[in-house]
Amino acid sequence: MNYLVSTFLISFFGALYVLVRRVHENRTVGVSGDHSHDAYWPLNVIWSYVRGIVRKVYLIVHNLLAPHIEKAIGLAASKLYRFTSSASHQFLQLSNMVHGKGTLKKNTGTTSLFIRDIADYKKGVNRK
């Protein structure tokens, strides 16, 4: 195992050394700009390659996951809309009954016991 790791490291750093030497030899010809005062110019060139690869990988992953994320957001928004619509309907019905504007349909099956109790209370208050 140590032999494999040491062979990998030697070959990796050897290839990196060759790359930096080639870039250094060709910097006036192959790389645009004046790098005579930039001490880190080989790392800047390598960084630009790495940044380009990372950007391409990000775009590939984003394009693969975007439809699934949109579907999940759509489902969550739909469920939240149903919940808030139901809650707002019950609050509106409650508000109308408190202000004496509405009546309660009997045994609809969707009306909460709390609203039924308030309706019964309002009927009792109005009878007295």
PDB file of C-alpha atoms in Angstrom:
ATOM      1  CA  MET A   1       0.000   0.000   0.000  1.00  0.00           C
ATOM      2  CA  ASN A   2       2.814   2.394   0.871  1.00  0.00           C
ATOM      3  CA  TYR A   3       4.421   1.584  -2.467  1.00  0.00           C
ATOM      4  CA  LEU A   4       1.248   2.568  -4.326  1.00  0.00           C
ATOM      5  CA  VAL A   5       0.867   5.827  -2.393  1.00  0.00           C
ATOM      6  CA  SER A   6       4.510   6.785  -2.854  1.00  0.00           C
ATOM      7  CA  THR A   7       4.359   5.938  -6.589  1.00  0.00           C
ATOM      8  CA  PHE A   8       1.191   8.013  -6.975  1.00  0.00           C
ATOM      9  CA  LEU A   9       2.710  10.997  -5.140  1.00  0.00           C
ATOM     10  CA  ILE A  10       5.953  10.856  -7.105  1.00  0.00           C
ATOM     11  CA  SER A  11       4.121  10.666 -10.432  1.00  0.00           C
ATOM     12  CA  PHE A  12       1.680  13.436  -9.424  1.00  0.00           C
ATOM     13  CA  PHE A  13       4.362  15.853  -8.292  1.00  0.00           C
ATOM     14  CA  GLY A  14       6.538  14.910 -11.275  1.00  0.00           C
ATOM     15  CA  ALA A  15       3.690  15.744 -13.656  1.00  0.00           C
ATOM     16  CA  LEU A  16       3.034  18.980 -11.759  1.00  0.00           C
ATOM     17  CA  TYR A  17       6.716  19.905 -12.019  1.00  0.00           C
ATOM     18  CA  VAL A  18       6.716  19.219 -15.761  1.00  0.00           C
ATOM     19  CA  LEU A  19       3.556  21.305 -16.173  1.00  0.00           C
ATOM     20  CA  VAL A  20       5.035  24.246 -14.269  1.00  0.00           C
ATOM     21  CA  ARG A  21       8.282  23.997 -16.252  1.00  0.00           C
ATOM     22  CA  ARG A  22       6.414  23.956 -19.566  1.00  0.00           C
ATOM     23  CA  VAL A  23       4.293  26.914 -18.564  1.00  0.00           C
ATOM     24  CA  HIS A  24       7.406  28.736 -17.364  1.00  0.00           C
ATOM     25  CA  GLU A  25       9.219  28.051 -20.633  1.00  0.00           C
ATOM     26  CA  ASN A  26       6.261  29.161 -22.726  1.00  0.00           C
ATOM     27  CA  ARG A  27       4.991  32.039 -20.657  1.00  0.00           C
ATOM     28  CA  THR A  28       6.162  34.727 -23.057  1.00  0.00           C
ATOM     29  CA  VAL A  29       4.801  32.822 -26.041  1.00  0.00           C
ATOM     30  CA  GLY A  30       1.765  30.864 -24.849  1.00  0.00           C
ATOM     31  CA  VAL A  31       0.397  32.866 -21.921  1.00  0.00           C
ATOM     32  CA  SER A  32      -0.881  36.358 -22.571  1.00  0.00           C
ATOM     33  CA  GLY A  33       0.212  39.190 -20.306  1.00  0.00           C
ATOM     34  CA  ASP A  34       3.446  40.166 -18.615  1.00  0.00           C
ATOM     35  CA  HIS A  35       4.272  37.781 -15.761  1.00  0.00           C
ATOM     36  CA  SER A  36       7.730  39.073 -14.982  1.00  0.00           C
ATOM     37  CA  HIS A  37       6.677  40.607 -11.615  1.00  0.00           C
ATOM     38  CA  ASP A  38       4.075  37.975 -10.648  1.00  0.00           C
ATOM     39  CA  ALA A  39       5.706  35.423  -8.353  1.00  0.00           C
ATOM     40  CA  TYR A  40       2.648  33.160  -8.341  1.00  0.00           C
ATOM     41  CA  TRP A  41       1.841  33.164 -12.061  1.00  0.00           C
ATOM     42  CA  PRO A  42       2.151  29.345 -12.527  1.00  0.00           C
ATOM     43  CA  LEU A  43      -0.357  28.832  -9.727  1.00  0.00           C
ATOM     44  CA  ASN A  44      -2.665  31.405 -11.312  1.00  0.00           C
ATOM     45  CA  VAL A  45      -2.611  29.483 -14.593  1.00  0.00           C
ATOM     46  CA  ILE A  46      -3.274  26.176 -12.818  1.00  0.00           C
ATOM     47  CA  TRP A  47      -6.017  27.821 -10.744  1.00  0.00           C
ATOM     48  CA  SER A  48      -7.764  29.093 -13.875  1.00  0.00           C
ATOM     49  CA  TYR A  49      -7.827  25.525 -15.273  1.00  0.00           C
ATOM     50  CA  VAL A  50      -9.165  24.141 -11.970  1.00  0.00           C
ATOM     51  CA  ARG A  51     -11.794  26.896 -11.773  1.00  0.00           C
ATOM     52  CA  GLY A  52     -12.955  26.118 -15.313  1.00  0.00           C
ATOM     53  CA  ILE A  53     -13.280  22.402 -14.499  1.00  0.00           C
ATOM     54  CA  VAL A  54     -15.175  23.128 -11.265  1.00  0.00           C
ATOM     55  CA  ARG A  55     -17.525  25.462 -13.144  1.00  0.00           C
ATOM     56  CA  LYS A  56     -18.256  22.757 -15.757  1.00  0.00           C
ATOM     57  CA  VAL A  57     -18.900  20.124 -13.053  1.00  0.00           C
ATOM     58  CA  TYR A  58     -21.218  22.550 -11.229  1.00  0.00           C
ATOM     59  CA  LEU A  59     -23.217  23.190 -14.411  1.00  0.00           C
ATOM     60  CA  ILE A  60     -23.557  19.444 -15.075  1.00  0.00           C
ATOM     61  CA  VAL A  61     -24.737  18.727 -11.516  1.00  0.00           C
ATOM     62  CA  HIS A  62     -27.059  21.756 -11.565  1.00  0.00           C
ATOM     63  CA  ASN A  63     -28.645  20.669 -14.851  1.00  0.00           C
ATOM     64  CA  LEU A  64     -29.193  17.162 -13.485  1.00  0.00           C
ATOM     65  CA  LEU A  65     -30.729  18.268 -10.170  1.00  0.00           C
ATOM     66  CA  ALA A  66     -32.696  21.366 -11.248  1.00  0.00           C
ATOM     67  CA  PRO A  67     -35.860  19.543 -12.431  1.00  0.00           C
ATOM     68  CA  HIS A  68     -36.054  17.512  -9.219  1.00  0.00           C
ATOM     69  CA  ILE A  69     -35.576  20.590  -7.048  1.00  0.00           C
ATOM     70  CA  GLU A  70     -38.252  22.478  -9.020  1.00  0.00           C
ATOM     71  CA  LYS A  71     -40.669  19.562  -8.570  1.00  0.00           C
ATOM     72  CA  ALA A  72     -40.020  19.431  -4.805  1.00  0.00           C
ATOM     73  CA  ILE A  73     -40.511  23.196  -4.470  1.00  0.00           C
ATOM     74  CA  GLY A  74     -43.734  22.973  -6.492  1.00  0.00           C
ATOM     75  CA  LEU A  75     -45.111  20.200  -4.285  1.00  0.00           C
ATOM     76  CA  ALA A  76     -44.195  22.083  -1.111  1.00  0.00           C
ATOM     77  CA  ALA A  77     -45.796  25.280  -2.428  1.00  0.00           C
ATOM     78  CA  SER A  78     -48.952  23.389  -3.405  1.00  0.00           C
ATOM     79  CA  LYS A  79     -49.284  21.807   0.039  1.00  0.00           C
ATOM     80  CA  LEU A  80     -48.612  25.132   1.731  1.00  0.00           C
ATOM     81  CA  TYR A  81     -51.256  26.797  -0.469  1.00  0.00           C
ATOM     82  CA  ARG A  82     -53.835  24.137   0.435  1.00  0.00           C
ATOM     83  CA  PHE A  83     -53.042  24.532   4.131  1.00  0.00           C
ATOM     84  CA  THR A  84     -53.216  28.326   4.110  1.00  0.00           C
ATOM     85  CA  SER A  85     -56.363  28.306   1.959  1.00  0.00           C
ATOM     86  CA  SER A  86     -58.129  26.000   4.392  1.00  0.00           C
ATOM     87  CA  ALA A  87     -56.957  28.008   7.396  1.00  0.00           C
ATOM     88  CA  SER A  88     -57.982  31.339   5.854  1.00  0.00           C
ATOM     89  CA  HIS A  89     -61.403  29.931   4.960  1.00  0.00           C
ATOM     90  CA  GLN A  90     -61.950  28.827   8.559  1.00  0.00           C
ATOM     91  CA  PHE A  91     -60.736  32.158   9.950  1.00  0.00           C
ATOM     92  CA  LEU A  92     -63.018  34.041   7.553  1.00  0.00           C
ATOM     93  CA  GLN A  93     -65.966  31.898   8.584  1.00  0.00           C
ATOM     94  CA  LEU A  94     -65.105  32.460  12.237  1.00  0.00           C
ATOM     95  CA  SER A  95     -64.771  36.212  11.725  1.00  0.00           C
ATOM     96  CA  ASN A  96     -68.100  36.407   9.920  1.00  0.00           C
ATOM     97  CA  MET A  97     -69.841  34.511  12.700  1.00  0.00           C
ATOM     98  CA  VAL A  98     -68.290  36.694  15.414  1.00  0.00           C
ATOM     99  CA  HIS A  99     -69.471  39.818  13.587  1.00  0.00           C
ATOM    100  CA  GLY A 100     -72.905  38.290  12.974  1.00  0.00           C
ATOM    101  CA  LYS A 101     -72.594  38.225   9.171  1.00  0.00           C
ATOM    102  CA  GLY A 102     -72.535  34.523   8.513  1.00  0.00           C
ATOM    103  CA  THR A 103     -74.271  31.327   9.420  1.00  0.00           C
ATOM    104  CA  LEU A 104     -72.914  27.853   9.786  1.00  0.00           C
ATOM    105  CA  LYS A 105     -73.968  25.016   7.526  1.00  0.00           C
ATOM    106  CA  LYS A 106     -75.013  22.088   9.647  1.00  0.00           C
ATOM    107  CA  ASN A 107     -72.917  18.918   9.638  1.00  0.00           C
ATOM    108  CA  THR A 108     -70.745  19.689   6.626  1.00  0.00           C
ATOM    109  CA  GLY A 109     -68.059  17.386   7.950  1.00  0.00           C
ATOM    110  CA  THR A 110     -65.302  19.924   7.281  1.00  0.00           C
ATOM    111  CA  THR A 111     -66.230  22.426   9.961  1.00  0.00           C
ATOM    112  CA  SER A 112     -64.174  22.313  13.137  1.00  0.00           C
ATOM    113  CA  LEU A 113     -65.780  21.744  16.524  1.00  0.00           C
ATOM    114  CA  PHE A 114     -64.410  25.091  17.713  1.00  0.00           C
ATOM    115  CA  ILE A 115     -66.332  26.966  15.029  1.00  0.00           C
ATOM    116  CA  ARG A 116     -69.490  24.921  15.748  1.00  0.00           C
ATOM    117  CA  ASP A 117     -69.215  25.801  19.438  1.00  0.00           C
ATOM    118  CA  ILE A 118     -68.909  29.499  18.628  1.00  0.00           C
ATOM    119  CA  ALA A 119     -71.930  29.261  16.316  1.00  0.00           C
ATOM    120  CA  ASP A 120     -73.973  27.597  19.049  1.00  0.00           C
ATOM    121  CA  TYR A 121     -72.847  30.240  21.521  1.00  0.00           C
ATOM    122  CA  LYS A 122     -73.850  33.053  19.133  1.00  0.00           C
ATOM    123  CA  LYS A 123     -77.251  31.437  18.611  1.00  0.00           C
ATOM    124  CA  GLY A 124     -77.717  31.239  22.371  1.00  0.00           C
ATOM    125  CA  VAL A 125     -76.712  34.897  22.847  1.00  0.00           C
ATOM    126  CA  ASN A 126     -79.091  36.022  20.073  1.00  0.00           C
ATOM    127  CA  ARG A 127     -82.025  34.088  21.611  1.00  0.00           C
ATOM    128  CA  LYS A 128     -81.644  35.804  24.993  1.00  0.00           C
TER     129      LYS A 128
END
